[in-house]
Amino acid sequence: MAVKKQYLSCIDTIKPVRDTLEVINGKWKLPIIISVSVGNERFTDIQDSIPGITPKVLAKELKDLEQHQLIKRIVIDDYPIKILYKPETYSETLTPIIYALKDWGLNHRKKIFHKE
């Protein structure tokens, strides 16, 4: 009788990683989170800090990030009305992930381009 091979189940890792990527995946979400986290509060300031992003895409991504409770939209009833974007406290949980991705990217660039 043949013995079955024992394979480690990776589903416990795959599911939460997919959930994470569902929230922060894409070209613009992390740059927006970073921009707002460093103090860019106004729509135009966020747009100016991220080369290549269009107003339409920025508006859509800000709404998505607001739904995921990473960014909050604050409307100041004044004339003219001001709209500010601030990071939610919850978005701070992404800080170590962002820095880990930054470090990995810098190391990978060195490895690929043989730069020390």
C-alpha positions as YAML, in Angstrom:
chain: A
units: angstrom
residues:
- id: 1
  name: MET
  ca: [0.00, 0.00, 0.00]
- id: 2
  name: ALA
  ca: [1.41, 3.39, -1.05]
- id: 3
  name: VAL
  ca: [1.99, 6.00, 1.62]
- id: 4
  name: LYS
  ca: [0.35, 9.38, 0.96]
- id: 5
  name: LYS
  ca: [2.67, 12.36, 0.92]
- id: 6
  name: GLN
  ca: [1.93, 14.91, 3.59]
- id: 7
  name: TYR
  ca: [1.67, 18.45, 2.21]
- id: 8
  name: LEU
  ca: [1.54, 21.49, 4.39]
- id: 9
  name: SER
  ca: [-1.63, 23.47, 3.91]
- id: 10
  name: CYS
  ca: [-0.94, 27.03, 2.88]
- id: 11
  name: ILE
  ca: [-4.58, 28.12, 2.81]
- id: 12
  name: ASP
  ca: [-4.22, 29.75, 6.25]
- id: 13
  name: THR
  ca: [-1.64, 32.10, 4.75]
- id: 14
  name: ILE
  ca: [-3.12, 32.53, 1.29]
- id: 15
  name: LYS
  ca: [-6.55, 33.75, 2.43]
- id: 16
  name: PRO
  ca: [-5.39, 36.66, 4.62]
- id: 17
  name: VAL
  ca: [-2.73, 37.66, 2.08]
- id: 18
  name: ARG
  ca: [-5.40, 37.80, -0.63]
- id: 19
  name: ASP
  ca: [-7.62, 39.86, 1.69]
- id: 20
  name: THR
  ca: [-4.76, 42.29, 2.27]
- id: 21
  name: LEU
  ca: [-3.97, 42.59, -1.42]
- id: 22
  name: GLU
  ca: [-7.65, 43.17, -2.17]
- id: 23
  name: VAL
  ca: [-7.45, 46.33, -0.04]
- id: 24
  name: ILE
  ca: [-4.02, 47.73, -0.93]
- id: 25
  name: ASN
  ca: [-3.39, 46.22, -4.37]
- id: 26
  name: GLY
  ca: [-3.06, 48.36, -7.44]
- id: 27
  name: LYS
  ca: [-0.88, 51.13, -8.70]
- id: 28
  name: TRP
  ca: [-2.30, 53.96, -6.60]
- id: 29
  name: LYS
  ca: [-3.56, 52.83, -3.19]
- id: 30
  name: LEU
  ca: [-0.26, 52.64, -1.31]
- id: 31
  name: PRO
  ca: [1.04, 55.92, -2.80]
- id: 32
  name: ILE
  ca: [-2.21, 57.62, -1.69]
- id: 33
  name: ILE
  ca: [-1.95, 56.16, 1.82]
- id: 34
  name: ILE
  ca: [1.68, 57.30, 2.02]
- id: 35
  name: SER
  ca: [0.85, 60.77, 0.70]
- id: 36
  name: VAL
  ca: [-1.98, 61.31, 3.18]
- id: 37
  name: SER
  ca: [0.11, 59.84, 6.01]
- id: 38
  name: VAL
  ca: [2.93, 62.34, 5.47]
- id: 39
  name: GLY
  ca: [0.51, 65.25, 5.70]
- id: 40
  name: ASN
  ca: [-1.02, 65.93, 2.30]
- id: 41
  name: GLU
  ca: [-4.64, 66.67, 3.20]
- id: 42
  name: ARG
  ca: [-6.14, 68.44, 0.22]
- id: 43
  name: PHE
  ca: [-7.14, 66.65, -2.97]
- id: 44
  name: THR
  ca: [-4.79, 68.73, -5.15]
- id: 45
  name: ASP
  ca: [-1.88, 68.25, -2.73]
- id: 46
  name: ILE
  ca: [-2.37, 64.49, -2.83]
- id: 47
  name: GLN
  ca: [-2.64, 64.56, -6.63]
- id: 48
  name: ASP
  ca: [0.48, 66.72, -6.98]
- id: 49
  name: SER
  ca: [2.47, 64.38, -4.73]
- id: 50
  name: ILE
  ca: [1.73, 61.31, -6.90]
- id: 51
  name: PRO
  ca: [3.06, 61.68, -10.46]
- id: 52
  name: GLY
  ca: [0.72, 60.38, -13.15]
- id: 53
  name: ILE
  ca: [-2.48, 59.98, -11.13]
- id: 54
  name: THR
  ca: [-5.60, 61.49, -12.68]
- id: 55
  name: PRO
  ca: [-8.28, 63.30, -10.66]
- id: 56
  name: LYS
  ca: [-10.86, 60.65, -11.62]
- id: 57
  name: VAL
  ca: [-8.66, 57.78, -10.42]
- id: 58
  name: LEU
  ca: [-7.67, 59.64, -7.25]
- id: 59
  name: ALA
  ca: [-11.32, 60.30, -6.37]
- id: 60
  name: LYS
  ca: [-12.22, 56.63, -6.90]
- id: 61
  name: GLU
  ca: [-9.27, 55.33, -4.89]
- id: 62
  name: LEU
  ca: [-9.93, 57.78, -2.02]
- id: 63
  name: LYS
  ca: [-13.51, 56.48, -1.83]
- id: 64
  name: ASP
  ca: [-12.26, 52.88, -1.75]
- id: 65
  name: LEU
  ca: [-9.75, 53.68, 0.99]
- id: 66
  name: GLU
  ca: [-12.46, 55.49, 2.93]
- id: 67
  name: GLN
  ca: [-14.72, 52.42, 2.71]
- id: 68
  name: HIS
  ca: [-11.89, 50.30, 4.09]
- id: 69
  name: GLN
  ca: [-11.49, 52.80, 6.95]
- id: 70
  name: LEU
  ca: [-7.92, 53.74, 6.06]
- id: 71
  name: ILE
  ca: [-8.63, 57.35, 5.05]
- id: 72
  name: LYS
  ca: [-11.25, 59.72, 6.44]
- id: 73
  name: ARG
  ca: [-12.87, 62.50, 4.45]
- id: 74
  name: ILE
  ca: [-13.55, 65.66, 6.42]
- id: 75
  name: VAL
  ca: [-15.92, 68.30, 5.06]
- id: 76
  name: ILE
  ca: [-15.44, 71.76, 6.57]
- id: 77
  name: ASP
  ca: [-18.61, 73.80, 6.12]
- id: 78
  name: ASP
  ca: [-17.14, 77.13, 5.22]
- id: 79
  name: TYR
  ca: [-17.19, 79.27, 2.15]
- id: 80
  name: PRO
  ca: [-15.80, 77.82, 0.02]
- id: 81
  name: ILE
  ca: [-16.35, 74.32, 1.37]
- id: 82
  name: LYS
  ca: [-13.09, 72.58, 2.24]
- id: 83
  name: ILE
  ca: [-12.58, 68.86, 1.93]
- id: 84
  name: LEU
  ca: [-9.62, 67.32, 3.73]
- id: 85
  name: TYR
  ca: [-8.34, 63.76, 3.82]
- id: 86
  name: LYS
  ca: [-6.64, 62.37, 6.89]
- id: 87
  name: PRO
  ca: [-5.31, 58.94, 7.74]
- id: 88
  name: GLU
  ca: [-7.46, 56.88, 10.08]
- id: 89
  name: THR
  ca: [-5.64, 55.49, 13.11]
- id: 90
  name: TYR
  ca: [-6.19, 52.04, 11.60]
- id: 91
  name: SER
  ca: [-4.00, 52.96, 8.61]
- id: 92
  name: GLU
  ca: [-1.00, 53.11, 10.95]
- id: 93
  name: THR
  ca: [-1.11, 49.31, 11.02]
- id: 94
  name: LEU
  ca: [0.17, 49.44, 7.43]
- id: 95
  name: THR
  ca: [3.32, 51.39, 8.37]
- id: 96
  name: PRO
  ca: [5.51, 48.34, 9.11]
- id: 97
  name: ILE
  ca: [4.26, 46.69, 5.92]
- id: 98
  name: ILE
  ca: [5.08, 49.79, 3.86]
- id: 99
  name: TYR
  ca: [8.59, 50.00, 5.34]
- id: 100
  name: ALA
  ca: [9.13, 46.27, 4.79]
- id: 101
  name: LEU
  ca: [8.09, 46.69, 1.14]
- id: 102
  name: LYS
  ca: [10.41, 49.71, 0.83]
- id: 103
  name: ASP
  ca: [13.37, 47.79, 2.27]
- id: 104
  name: TRP
  ca: [12.66, 44.78, 0.09]
- id: 105
  name: GLY
  ca: [12.39, 47.00, -3.00]
- id: 106
  name: LEU
  ca: [15.70, 48.74, -2.26]
- id: 107
  name: ASN
  ca: [17.45, 45.39, -1.69]
- id: 108
  name: HIS
  ca: [15.90, 43.90, -4.80]
- id: 109
  name: ARG
  ca: [17.00, 46.87, -6.91]
- id: 110
  name: LYS
  ca: [20.57, 46.41, -5.61]
- id: 111
  name: LYS
  ca: [20.46, 42.71, -6.38]
- id: 112
  name: ILE
  ca: [19.08, 43.13, -9.89]
- id: 113
  name: PHE
  ca: [21.24, 46.07, -10.87]
- id: 114
  name: HIS
  ca: [24.30, 44.91, -8.87]
- id: 115
  name: LYS
  ca: [24.55, 48.22, -7.08]
- id: 116
  name: GLU
  ca: [25.92, 48.35, -3.59]
...
